[in-house]
C-alpha cells in the first residue's frame, strides 16, 4: 500500500491549518490505535475527520462498519484511492458539528467513536457525544496532550474543568497512549495522547443529567469565586437561598465550585432539581 503522504502529493493536496489537518501514516501506530480503541468484528465505528484515510482504512480492517465524516471535500479523490476496496466504509463530506446526530444514531445503532480529532473543534465534538449521544458506547480520541491531561484531571487540580466533570458522568477517562508530534504530517508544535472513555450507564447516579450540566456550568462560571456567589448569579438566587442549597447538599458556605468531585456535582444537581431551580 502506497504511503498516504505520496497519494496526497500526487493529488496536489495542500494541508489546511484551519481544519486542524495533521495526518497519521505509520502503520504500526495505526494498528495500535485501533487495538487501543477495543474495535472488533462486531464494532460499528464513527470517525470524525477521515483526513487521507489512513486511520479509516485501519479501522475498516478490524470493524464491522465505519462511517467517517470529513469536512474537506478536496480530500474526495484522495479518499477514493486510499479507501478503495474497503467495502464497509462510508465517508460523508460535511461538518460533523452540523450533522443530525439522532438520525445518524438511528442508522448506526450502537457505535464507538474513534478519531484523531481536529484540535480546533475538540471540545464541541466531545460535548456532542457527552451530552447529545444516546447510542454511543464510548470514545477513543487522539487529542493534544495538554487536553488529554484536562480530560483525565482529578477534582481540585488546575487542569480540572467543566469538560472533565462532563466526562466523569459518562465514564472514566484514561490516557492509553502518548503520541509524539513526530508521528504527524505536518508536524504540530505539541505532542498528543489518546484518551479512551467507555460509557457506563448510571455511573454517577443523578436525578437529571441536565441539572448536573447546569450545576457544572454554574460552578465553573466564575473560577476563584465561591460556589455560593456562582449559584446566586447563575440561578438568580438570594444569598439565603444559595446558602440553603449548599447546606442541603452538604457543602460549606465558602466552598469553591471548581473543587467539587463529580459525585458532589451530582449531589448539588439533585438539590437543584428537587427545588425546581434546574431541570
Ligand atoms: N483521521 C486522519 C488521520 O488520523 O490521519 C485525519 C486527522 S486530522 C487531525 C483531522 C481531520 O478532521 C482533517 O482531515 C480535517 O479536515 C477534518 N475536520 C476538521 N473539522 C471537521 C469537522 N467539523 N467535521 C468533520 N471533519 C473535520
PDB file of C-alpha atoms and ligand atoms in Angstrom:
ATOM      1  CA  UNK A   1       0.000   0.000   0.000  1.00  0.00           C
ATOM      2  CA  UNK A   2       1.393   3.380  -1.038  1.00  0.00           C
ATOM      3  CA  UNK A   3       2.012   5.805   1.865  1.00  0.00           C
ATOM      4  CA  UNK A   4      -0.849   8.317   2.202  1.00  0.00           C
ATOM      5  CA  UNK A   5       1.672  11.161   2.007  1.00  0.00           C
ATOM      6  CA  UNK A   6       2.617  10.064  -1.508  1.00  0.00           C
ATOM      7  CA  UNK A   7      -1.054   9.842  -2.512  1.00  0.00           C
ATOM      8  CA  UNK A   8      -1.628  13.353  -1.147  1.00  0.00           C
ATOM      9  CA  UNK A   9       1.390  14.703  -3.050  1.00  0.00           C
ATOM     10  CA  UNK A  10       0.258  13.045  -6.267  1.00  0.00           C
ATOM     11  CA  UNK A  11      -3.129  14.761  -5.936  1.00  0.00           C
ATOM     12  CA  UNK A  12      -1.503  18.151  -5.282  1.00  0.00           C
ATOM     13  CA  UNK A  13      -3.226  18.299  -1.887  1.00  0.00           C
ATOM     14  CA  UNK A  14      -2.227  21.112   0.430  1.00  0.00           C
ATOM     15  CA  UNK A  15      -2.791  20.893   4.207  1.00  0.00           C
ATOM     16  CA  UNK A  16      -5.298  23.323   5.686  1.00  0.00           C
ATOM     17  CA  UNK A  17      -4.401  24.541   9.125  1.00  0.00           C
ATOM     18  CA  UNK A  18      -7.914  25.952   9.629  1.00  0.00           C
ATOM     19  CA  UNK A  19      -9.253  22.370   9.571  1.00  0.00           C
ATOM     20  CA  UNK A  20      -6.637  21.070  12.014  1.00  0.00           C
ATOM     21  CA  UNK A  21      -5.128  18.767   9.415  1.00  0.00           C
ATOM     22  CA  UNK A  22      -2.300  16.735  10.937  1.00  0.00           C
ATOM     23  CA  UNK A  23      -2.341  13.286   9.409  1.00  0.00           C
ATOM     24  CA  UNK A  24      -1.049   9.921  10.580  1.00  0.00           C
ATOM     25  CA  UNK A  25       0.644   7.402   8.342  1.00  0.00           C
ATOM     26  CA  UNK A  26       2.680   4.978  10.475  1.00  0.00           C
ATOM     27  CA  UNK A  27       1.153   1.504  10.049  1.00  0.00           C
ATOM     28  CA  UNK A  28       2.273   0.221  13.472  1.00  0.00           C
ATOM     29  CA  UNK A  29       0.831   3.225  15.238  1.00  0.00           C
ATOM     30  CA  UNK A  30      -2.439   2.960  13.316  1.00  0.00           C
ATOM     31  CA  UNK A  31      -2.944  -0.700  14.275  1.00  0.00           C
ATOM     32  CA  UNK A  32      -2.131   0.195  17.879  1.00  0.00           C
ATOM     33  CA  UNK A  33      -4.747   2.974  17.813  1.00  0.00           C
ATOM     34  CA  UNK A  34      -7.367   0.506  16.565  1.00  0.00           C
ATOM     35  CA  UNK A  35      -6.358  -2.024  19.247  1.00  0.00           C
ATOM     36  CA  UNK A  36      -6.378   0.615  21.994  1.00  0.00           C
ATOM     37  CA  UNK A  37      -9.926   1.548  20.996  1.00  0.00           C
ATOM     38  CA  UNK A  38     -11.151  -2.038  21.500  1.00  0.00           C
ATOM     39  CA  UNK A  39     -12.527  -2.243  17.962  1.00  0.00           C
ATOM     40  CA  UNK A  40     -13.554  -5.757  16.933  1.00  0.00           C
ATOM     41  CA  UNK A  41     -15.523  -7.515  14.211  1.00  0.00           C
ATOM     42  CA  UNK A  42     -18.834  -6.509  15.829  1.00  0.00           C
ATOM     43  CA  UNK A  43     -17.954  -2.845  16.310  1.00  0.00           C
ATOM     44  CA  UNK A  44     -19.581  -0.049  14.351  1.00  0.00           C
ATOM     45  CA  UNK A  45     -17.235   2.942  14.295  1.00  0.00           C
ATOM     46  CA  UNK A  46     -17.959   6.611  13.801  1.00  0.00           C
ATOM     47  CA  UNK A  47     -14.829   8.540  12.855  1.00  0.00           C
ATOM     48  CA  UNK A  48     -14.715  12.328  12.906  1.00  0.00           C
ATOM     49  CA  UNK A  49     -12.229  13.632  10.343  1.00  0.00           C
ATOM     50  CA  UNK A  50     -11.121  10.950   7.879  1.00  0.00           C
ATOM     51  CA  UNK A  51      -8.248  13.054   6.507  1.00  0.00           C
ATOM     52  CA  UNK A  52      -6.320  10.988   3.982  1.00  0.00           C
ATOM     53  CA  UNK A  53      -7.980   7.832   5.279  1.00  0.00           C
ATOM     54  CA  UNK A  54      -5.053   6.071   6.956  1.00  0.00           C
ATOM     55  CA  UNK A  55      -6.892   5.535  10.251  1.00  0.00           C
ATOM     56  CA  UNK A  56     -10.183   4.902   8.421  1.00  0.00           C
ATOM     57  CA  UNK A  57      -8.542   2.085   6.464  1.00  0.00           C
ATOM     58  CA  UNK A  58      -7.014   0.519   9.573  1.00  0.00           C
ATOM     59  CA  UNK A  59     -10.405   0.725  11.309  1.00  0.00           C
ATOM     60  CA  UNK A  60     -12.175  -0.837   8.344  1.00  0.00           C
ATOM     61  CA  UNK A  61      -9.930  -3.906   8.576  1.00  0.00           C
ATOM     62  CA  UNK A  62     -10.956  -4.559  12.189  1.00  0.00           C
ATOM     63  CA  UNK A  63     -14.511  -3.223  12.438  1.00  0.00           C
ATOM     64  CA  UNK A  64     -17.884  -4.322  11.169  1.00  0.00           C
ATOM     65  CA  UNK A  65     -18.594  -0.927   9.680  1.00  0.00           C
ATOM     66  CA  UNK A  66     -17.034   2.549   9.618  1.00  0.00           C
ATOM     67  CA  UNK A  67     -18.832   5.803   8.977  1.00  0.00           C
ATOM     68  CA  UNK A  68     -16.424   8.712   8.635  1.00  0.00           C
ATOM     69  CA  UNK A  69     -17.087  12.434   8.436  1.00  0.00           C
ATOM     70  CA  UNK A  70     -14.729  14.741   6.603  1.00  0.00           C
ATOM     71  CA  UNK A  71     -15.254  18.476   6.206  1.00  0.00           C
ATOM     72  CA  UNK A  72     -12.721  18.987   3.402  1.00  0.00           C
ATOM     73  CA  UNK A  73     -14.263  17.923   0.081  1.00  0.00           C
ATOM     74  CA  UNK A  74     -10.899  18.336  -1.655  1.00  0.00           C
ATOM     75  CA  UNK A  75      -9.952  15.019   0.016  1.00  0.00           C
ATOM     76  CA  UNK A  76     -12.612  13.194  -2.020  1.00  0.00           C
ATOM     77  CA  UNK A  77     -10.266  11.892  -4.770  1.00  0.00           C
ATOM     78  CA  UNK A  78      -7.598  11.016  -2.183  1.00  0.00           C
ATOM     79  CA  UNK A  79     -10.042   9.003  -0.084  1.00  0.00           C
ATOM     80  CA  UNK A  80     -11.448   7.302  -3.191  1.00  0.00           C
ATOM     81  CA  UNK A  81      -7.957   5.944  -3.704  1.00  0.00           C
ATOM     82  CA  UNK A  82      -6.848   5.180  -0.140  1.00  0.00           C
ATOM     83  CA  UNK A  83     -10.167   3.527   0.764  1.00  0.00           C
ATOM     84  CA  UNK A  84     -10.547   1.591  -2.490  1.00  0.00           C
ATOM     85  CA  UNK A  85     -11.790  -1.903  -1.687  1.00  0.00           C
ATOM     86  CA  UNK A  86     -12.918  -1.002   1.849  1.00  0.00           C
ATOM     87  CA  UNK A  87     -16.490  -2.150   1.355  1.00  0.00           C
ATOM     88  CA  UNK A  88     -17.560  -1.484   4.932  1.00  0.00           C
ATOM     89  CA  UNK A  89     -16.604   2.215   4.880  1.00  0.00           C
ATOM     90  CA  UNK A  90     -18.779   5.181   4.038  1.00  0.00           C
ATOM     91  CA  UNK A  91     -17.433   8.743   4.003  1.00  0.00           C
ATOM     92  CA  UNK A  92     -19.782  11.675   4.488  1.00  0.00           C
ATOM     93  CA  UNK A  93     -18.370  15.007   3.346  1.00  0.00           C
ATOM     94  CA  UNK A  94     -19.589  17.671   5.720  1.00  0.00           C
ATOM     95  CA  UNK A  95     -19.123  19.369   9.061  1.00  0.00           C
ATOM     96  CA  UNK A  96     -19.700  16.849  11.839  1.00  0.00           C
ATOM     97  CA  UNK A  97     -20.866  19.633  14.158  1.00  0.00           C
ATOM     98  CA  UNK A  98     -23.824  20.203  11.845  1.00  0.00           C
ATOM     99  CA  UNK A  99     -24.646  16.515  11.443  1.00  0.00           C
ATOM    100  CA  UNK A 100     -28.090  15.314  12.527  1.00  0.00           C
ATOM    101  CA  UNK A 101     -26.851  13.089  15.372  1.00  0.00           C
ATOM    102  CA  UNK A 102     -30.212  11.454  16.247  1.00  0.00           C
ATOM    103  CA  UNK A 103     -30.701  10.477  12.568  1.00  0.00           C
ATOM    104  CA  UNK A 104     -27.132   9.209  12.395  1.00  0.00           C
ATOM    105  CA  UNK A 105     -27.672   7.105  15.526  1.00  0.00           C
ATOM    106  CA  UNK A 106     -30.875   5.606  14.133  1.00  0.00           C
ATOM    107  CA  UNK A 107     -28.874   4.497  11.131  1.00  0.00           C
ATOM    108  CA  UNK A 108     -25.837   3.196  13.011  1.00  0.00           C
ATOM    109  CA  UNK A 109     -27.298   1.544  16.095  1.00  0.00           C
ATOM    110  CA  UNK A 110     -24.732   1.137  18.901  1.00  0.00           C
ATOM    111  CA  UNK A 111     -21.341   2.525  17.921  1.00  0.00           C
ATOM    112  CA  UNK A 112     -17.969   3.728  19.224  1.00  0.00           C
ATOM    113  CA  UNK A 113     -16.168   6.904  18.245  1.00  0.00           C
ATOM    114  CA  UNK A 114     -12.556   6.598  17.135  1.00  0.00           C
ATOM    115  CA  UNK A 115     -10.894   9.765  15.918  1.00  0.00           C
ATOM    116  CA  UNK A 116      -7.747  11.784  15.616  1.00  0.00           C
ATOM    117  CA  UNK A 117      -9.657  14.947  16.389  1.00  0.00           C
ATOM    118  CA  UNK A 118      -9.069  18.286  14.683  1.00  0.00           C
ATOM    119  CA  UNK A 119      -7.765  20.375  17.595  1.00  0.00           C
ATOM    120  CA  UNK A 120      -9.864  23.463  16.878  1.00  0.00           C
ATOM    121  CA  UNK A 121     -13.155  21.626  17.487  1.00  0.00           C
ATOM    122  CA  UNK A 122     -12.075  19.098  20.135  1.00  0.00           C
ATOM    123  CA  UNK A 123     -14.363  20.446  22.859  1.00  0.00           C
ATOM    124  CA  UNK A 124     -17.584  20.908  20.807  1.00  0.00           C
ATOM    125  CA  UNK A 125     -17.148  17.462  19.213  1.00  0.00           C
ATOM    126  CA  UNK A 126     -16.603  15.876  22.634  1.00  0.00           C
ATOM    127  CA  UNK A 127     -19.604  17.724  24.098  1.00  0.00           C
ATOM    128  CA  UNK A 128     -21.874  16.391  21.331  1.00  0.00           C
ATOM    129  CA  UNK A 129     -21.049  12.821  22.333  1.00  0.00           C
ATOM    130  CA  UNK A 130     -21.151  13.522  26.054  1.00  0.00           C
ATOM    131  CA  UNK A 131     -24.439  15.412  26.059  1.00  0.00           C
ATOM    132  CA  UNK A 132     -26.444  14.500  22.962  1.00  0.00           C
ATOM    133  CA  UNK A 133     -25.450  10.958  22.033  1.00  0.00           C
ATOM    134  CA  UNK A 134     -27.807   8.143  23.017  1.00  0.00           C
ATOM    135  CA  UNK A 135     -26.291   5.124  21.237  1.00  0.00           C
ATOM    136  CA  UNK A 136     -22.590   5.753  21.811  1.00  0.00           C
ATOM    137  CA  UNK A 137     -20.690   3.093  23.806  1.00  0.00           C
ATOM    138  CA  UNK A 138     -17.517   5.097  24.176  1.00  0.00           C
ATOM    139  CA  UNK A 139     -14.820   7.251  22.688  1.00  0.00           C
ATOM    140  CA  UNK A 140     -11.195   6.760  21.813  1.00  0.00           C
ATOM    141  CA  UNK A 141      -9.846  10.114  20.743  1.00  0.00           C
ATOM    142  CA  UNK A 142      -6.430  11.458  19.918  1.00  0.00           C
ATOM    143  CA  UNK A 143      -6.075  14.990  21.277  1.00  0.00           C
ATOM    144  CA  UNK A 144      -3.310  17.398  22.252  1.00  0.00           C
ATOM    145  CA  UNK A 145      -1.517  16.054  25.323  1.00  0.00           C
ATOM    146  CA  UNK A 146      -2.473  19.048  27.431  1.00  0.00           C
ATOM    147  CA  UNK A 147      -6.137  18.496  26.560  1.00  0.00           C
ATOM    148  CA  UNK A 148      -5.788  14.816  27.444  1.00  0.00           C
ATOM    149  CA  UNK A 149      -4.459  15.869  30.870  1.00  0.00           C
ATOM    150  CA  UNK A 150      -7.542  18.057  31.272  1.00  0.00           C
ATOM    151  CA  UNK A 151      -9.917  15.225  30.324  1.00  0.00           C
ATOM    152  CA  UNK A 152      -8.381  12.955  32.944  1.00  0.00           C
ATOM    153  CA  UNK A 153      -7.677  15.530  35.690  1.00  0.00           C
ATOM    154  CA  UNK A 154      -8.582  14.994  39.329  1.00  0.00           C
ATOM    155  CA  UNK A 155     -11.006  17.382  41.061  1.00  0.00           C
ATOM    156  CA  UNK A 156      -9.334  20.424  42.556  1.00  0.00           C
ATOM    157  CA  UNK A 157      -6.292  20.402  40.250  1.00  0.00           C
ATOM    158  CA  UNK A 158      -5.768  23.361  37.878  1.00  0.00           C
ATOM    159  CA  UNK A 159      -6.497  21.112  34.852  1.00  0.00           C
ATOM    160  CA  UNK A 160      -9.893  20.070  36.224  1.00  0.00           C
ATOM    161  CA  UNK A 161     -12.726  21.801  34.380  1.00  0.00           C
ATOM    162  CA  UNK A 162     -16.275  21.624  33.059  1.00  0.00           C
ATOM    163  CA  UNK A 163     -15.282  19.089  30.371  1.00  0.00           C
ATOM    164  CA  UNK A 164     -13.649  16.823  32.982  1.00  0.00           C
ATOM    165  CA  UNK A 165     -16.835  16.834  35.047  1.00  0.00           C
ATOM    166  CA  UNK A 166     -18.992  16.219  31.939  1.00  0.00           C
ATOM    167  CA  UNK A 167     -16.813  13.228  31.006  1.00  0.00           C
ATOM    168  CA  UNK A 168     -16.934  11.780  34.522  1.00  0.00           C
ATOM    169  CA  UNK A 169     -20.727  11.493  34.328  1.00  0.00           C
ATOM    170  CA  UNK A 170     -20.372   9.122  31.357  1.00  0.00           C
ATOM    171  CA  UNK A 171     -17.273   7.079  32.142  1.00  0.00           C
ATOM    172  CA  UNK A 172     -13.719   7.015  33.399  1.00  0.00           C
ATOM    173  CA  UNK A 173     -11.248   8.741  31.070  1.00  0.00           C
ATOM    174  CA  UNK A 174      -7.846   7.087  30.716  1.00  0.00           C
ATOM    175  CA  UNK A 175      -4.789   8.091  28.716  1.00  0.00           C
ATOM    176  CA  UNK A 176      -3.971   4.886  26.853  1.00  0.00           C
ATOM    177  CA  UNK A 177      -1.142   6.112  24.637  1.00  0.00           C
ATOM    178  CA  UNK A 178       1.163   9.088  24.188  1.00  0.00           C
ATOM    179  CA  UNK A 179       1.845  10.011  20.575  1.00  0.00           C
ATOM    180  CA  UNK A 180       4.862  12.224  19.842  1.00  0.00           C
ATOM    181  CA  UNK A 181       4.457  15.123  17.407  1.00  0.00           C
ATOM    182  CA  UNK A 182       6.914  13.453  15.020  1.00  0.00           C
ATOM    183  CA  UNK A 183       4.195  10.955  14.052  1.00  0.00           C
ATOM    184  CA  UNK A 184       2.115  13.612  12.258  1.00  0.00           C
ATOM    185  CA  UNK A 185       2.319  15.278   8.855  1.00  0.00           C
ATOM    186  CA  UNK A 186       2.637  18.235   9.015  1.00  0.00           C
ATOM    187  CA  UNK A 187       4.317  18.123  12.420  1.00  0.00           C
ATOM    188  CA  UNK A 188       2.404  20.123  15.056  1.00  0.00           C
ATOM    189  CA  UNK A 189       4.081  22.063  17.872  1.00  0.00           C
ATOM    190  CA  UNK A 190       2.786  19.778  20.616  1.00  0.00           C
ATOM    191  CA  UNK A 191       2.593  16.076  21.426  1.00  0.00           C
ATOM    192  CA  UNK A 192      -0.687  14.187  21.516  1.00  0.00           C
ATOM    193  CA  UNK A 193      -2.280  11.435  23.562  1.00  0.00           C
ATOM    194  CA  UNK A 194      -5.150   9.013  23.121  1.00  0.00           C
ATOM    195  CA  UNK A 195      -7.913   9.181  25.695  1.00  0.00           C
ATOM    196  CA  UNK A 196     -10.329   6.294  25.981  1.00  0.00           C
ATOM    197  CA  UNK A 197     -13.675   6.617  27.730  1.00  0.00           C
ATOM    198  CA  UNK A 198     -16.018   3.628  27.991  1.00  0.00           C
ATOM    199  CA  UNK A 199     -19.527   4.846  28.711  1.00  0.00           C
ATOM    200  CA  UNK A 200     -21.203   3.206  31.736  1.00  0.00           C
ATOM    201  CA  UNK A 201     -24.918   3.771  32.164  1.00  0.00           C
ATOM    202  CA  UNK A 202     -25.679   5.320  35.570  1.00  0.00           C
ATOM    203  CA  UNK A 203     -22.004   5.591  36.554  1.00  0.00           C
ATOM    204  CA  UNK A 204     -22.761   8.563  38.790  1.00  0.00           C
ATOM    205  CA  UNK A 205     -26.392   8.398  39.846  1.00  0.00           C
ATOM    206  CA  UNK A 206     -28.128  11.731  39.312  1.00  0.00           C
ATOM    207  CA  UNK A 207     -31.828  12.602  39.016  1.00  0.00           C
ATOM    208  CA  UNK A 208     -31.344  14.783  35.977  1.00  0.00           C
ATOM    209  CA  UNK A 209     -28.293  14.868  33.679  1.00  0.00           C
ATOM    210  CA  UNK A 210     -29.275  18.349  32.501  1.00  0.00           C
ATOM    211  CA  UNK A 211     -29.352  19.620  36.117  1.00  0.00           C
ATOM    212  CA  UNK A 212     -25.861  18.073  36.536  1.00  0.00           C
ATOM    213  CA  UNK A 213     -24.701  20.020  33.477  1.00  0.00           C
ATOM    214  CA  UNK A 214     -26.272  23.211  34.824  1.00  0.00           C
ATOM    215  CA  UNK A 215     -24.528  22.664  38.194  1.00  0.00           C
ATOM    216  CA  UNK A 216     -21.183  22.146  36.451  1.00  0.00           C
ATOM    217  CA  UNK A 217     -21.623  25.221  34.240  1.00  0.00           C
ATOM    218  CA  UNK A 218     -22.536  27.267  37.288  1.00  0.00           C
ATOM    219  CA  UNK A 219     -19.567  26.016  39.329  1.00  0.00           C
ATOM    220  CA  UNK A 220     -17.046  26.905  36.621  1.00  0.00           C
ATOM    221  CA  UNK A 221     -18.728  30.145  35.541  1.00  0.00           C
ATOM    222  CA  UNK A 222     -16.571  32.190  37.875  1.00  0.00           C
ATOM    223  CA  UNK A 223     -13.379  30.479  38.887  1.00  0.00           C
ATOM    224  CA  UNK A 224     -11.941  31.544  42.227  1.00  0.00           C
ATOM    225  CA  UNK A 225     -15.400  32.718  43.303  1.00  0.00           C
ATOM    226  CA  UNK A 226     -17.335  30.860  45.949  1.00  0.00           C
ATOM    227  CA  UNK A 227     -19.981  28.423  44.770  1.00  0.00           C
ATOM    228  CA  UNK A 228     -22.449  30.472  46.791  1.00  0.00           C
ATOM    229  CA  UNK A 229     -21.799  33.524  44.594  1.00  0.00           C
ATOM    230  CA  UNK A 230     -21.902  31.451  41.415  1.00  0.00           C
ATOM    231  CA  UNK A 231     -25.241  29.926  42.448  1.00  0.00           C
ATOM    232  CA  UNK A 232     -26.661  33.397  43.079  1.00  0.00           C
ATOM    233  CA  UNK A 233     -25.544  34.606  39.648  1.00  0.00           C
ATOM    234  CA  UNK A 234     -26.388  31.506  37.622  1.00  0.00           C
ATOM    235  CA  UNK A 235     -29.854  30.881  39.062  1.00  0.00           C
ATOM    236  CA  UNK A 236     -30.820  34.376  40.299  1.00  0.00           C
ATOM    237  CA  UNK A 237     -30.950  33.173  43.911  1.00  0.00           C
ATOM    238  CA  UNK A 238     -30.761  35.307  47.035  1.00  0.00           C
ATOM    239  CA  UNK A 239     -27.775  34.703  49.327  1.00  0.00           C
ATOM    240  CA  UNK A 240     -30.060  32.929  51.794  1.00  0.00           C
ATOM    241  CA  UNK A 241     -31.415  30.617  49.076  1.00  0.00           C
ATOM    242  CA  UNK A 242     -27.887  29.831  47.855  1.00  0.00           C
ATOM    243  CA  UNK A 243     -26.734  29.073  51.417  1.00  0.00           C
ATOM    244  CA  UNK A 244     -29.723  26.829  51.941  1.00  0.00           C
ATOM    245  CA  UNK A 245     -28.982  24.855  48.730  1.00  0.00           C
ATOM    246  CA  UNK A 246     -25.379  24.393  49.842  1.00  0.00           C
ATOM    247  CA  UNK A 247     -26.425  23.304  53.317  1.00  0.00           C
ATOM    248  CA  UNK A 248     -28.889  20.741  51.984  1.00  0.00           C
ATOM    249  CA  UNK A 249     -26.266  19.372  49.568  1.00  0.00           C
ATOM    250  CA  UNK A 250     -23.814  19.131  52.472  1.00  0.00           C
ATOM    251  CA  UNK A 251     -21.295  21.810  51.478  1.00  0.00           C
ATOM    252  CA  UNK A 252     -19.619  24.554  53.491  1.00  0.00           C
ATOM    253  CA  UNK A 253     -20.592  28.157  52.699  1.00  0.00           C
ATOM    254  CA  UNK A 254     -17.159  29.048  51.389  1.00  0.00           C
ATOM    255  CA  UNK A 255     -16.718  26.037  49.082  1.00  0.00           C
ATOM    256  CA  UNK A 256     -15.410  26.778  45.596  1.00  0.00           C
ATOM    257  CA  UNK A 257     -17.175  25.110  42.683  1.00  0.00           C
ATOM    258  CA  UNK A 258     -14.020  24.039  40.902  1.00  0.00           C
ATOM    259  CA  UNK A 259     -13.037  21.774  43.807  1.00  0.00           C
ATOM    260  CA  UNK A 260     -16.202  19.623  43.628  1.00  0.00           C
ATOM    261  CA  UNK A 261     -15.782  15.989  42.584  1.00  0.00           C
ATOM    262  CA  UNK A 262     -18.274  14.603  40.040  1.00  0.00           C
ATOM    263  CA  UNK A 263     -20.259  12.818  42.813  1.00  0.00           C
ATOM    264  CA  UNK A 264     -20.555  16.160  44.597  1.00  0.00           C
ATOM    265  CA  UNK A 265     -21.867  17.844  41.443  1.00  0.00           C
ATOM    266  CA  UNK A 266     -24.493  15.095  41.331  1.00  0.00           C
ATOM    267  CA  UNK A 267     -25.493  15.881  44.945  1.00  0.00           C
ATOM    268  CA  UNK A 268     -25.769  19.568  44.146  1.00  0.00           C
ATOM    269  CA  UNK A 269     -27.735  18.819  40.946  1.00  0.00           C
ATOM    270  CA  UNK A 270     -30.216  16.660  42.856  1.00  0.00           C
ATOM    271  CA  UNK A 271     -30.928  19.504  45.293  1.00  0.00           C
ATOM    272  CA  UNK A 272     -31.266  21.997  42.420  1.00  0.00           C
ATOM    273  CA  UNK A 273     -33.698  19.765  40.532  1.00  0.00           C
ATOM    274  CA  UNK A 274     -35.719  18.803  43.662  1.00  0.00           C
ATOM    275  CA  UNK A 275     -36.231  22.526  44.325  1.00  0.00           C
ATOM    276  CA  UNK A 276     -37.121  23.245  40.696  1.00  0.00           C
ATOM    277  CA  UNK A 277     -34.093  25.547  40.333  1.00  0.00           C
ATOM    278  CA  UNK A 278     -32.620  23.500  37.483  1.00  0.00           C
ATOM    279  CA  UNK A 279     -34.456  20.975  35.343  1.00  0.00           C
TER     280      UNK A 279
HETATM  281  N1  LIG B   1      -8.009  10.737  10.642  1.00  0.00           N
HETATM  282  C1  LIG B   1      -6.955  11.368   9.897  1.00  0.00           C
HETATM  283  C2  LIG B   1      -5.620  10.887  10.416  1.00  0.00           C
HETATM  284  O1  LIG B   1      -5.579  10.420  11.562  1.00  0.00           O
HETATM  285  O2  LIG B   1      -4.634  10.971   9.695  1.00  0.00           O
HETATM  286  C3  LIG B   1      -7.039  12.901   9.921  1.00  0.00           C
HETATM  287  C4  LIG B   1      -6.965  13.547  11.290  1.00  0.00           C
HETATM  288  S1  LIG B   1      -6.813  15.307  11.236  1.00  0.00           S
HETATM  289  C5  LIG B   1      -6.173  15.639  12.847  1.00  0.00           C
HETATM  290  C6  LIG B   1      -8.490  15.872  11.427  1.00  0.00           C
HETATM  291  C7  LIG B   1      -9.367  15.796  10.193  1.00  0.00           C
HETATM  292  O3  LIG B   1     -10.673  16.293  10.531  1.00  0.00           O
HETATM  293  C8  LIG B   1      -8.922  16.628   8.996  1.00  0.00           C
HETATM  294  O4  LIG B   1      -8.917  15.839   7.855  1.00  0.00           O
HETATM  295  C9  LIG B   1      -9.949  17.749   8.876  1.00  0.00           C
HETATM  296  O5  LIG B   1     -10.156  18.194   7.553  1.00  0.00           O
HETATM  297  C10 LIG B   1     -11.186  17.082   9.467  1.00  0.00           C
HETATM  298  N2  LIG B   1     -12.161  18.017  10.066  1.00  0.00           N
HETATM  299  C11 LIG B   1     -11.904  19.219  10.629  1.00  0.00           C
HETATM  300  N3  LIG B   1     -13.032  19.768  11.089  1.00  0.00           N
HETATM  301  C12 LIG B   1     -14.031  18.893  10.832  1.00  0.00           C
HETATM  302  C13 LIG B   1     -15.434  18.901  11.089  1.00  0.00           C
HETATM  303  N4  LIG B   1     -16.009  19.926  11.709  1.00  0.00           N
HETATM  304  N5  LIG B   1     -16.168  17.852  10.651  1.00  0.00           N
HETATM  305  C14 LIG B   1     -15.566  16.810  10.019  1.00  0.00           C
HETATM  306  N6  LIG B   1     -14.245  16.734   9.771  1.00  0.00           N
HETATM  307  C15 LIG B   1     -13.487  17.760  10.180  1.00  0.00           C
END
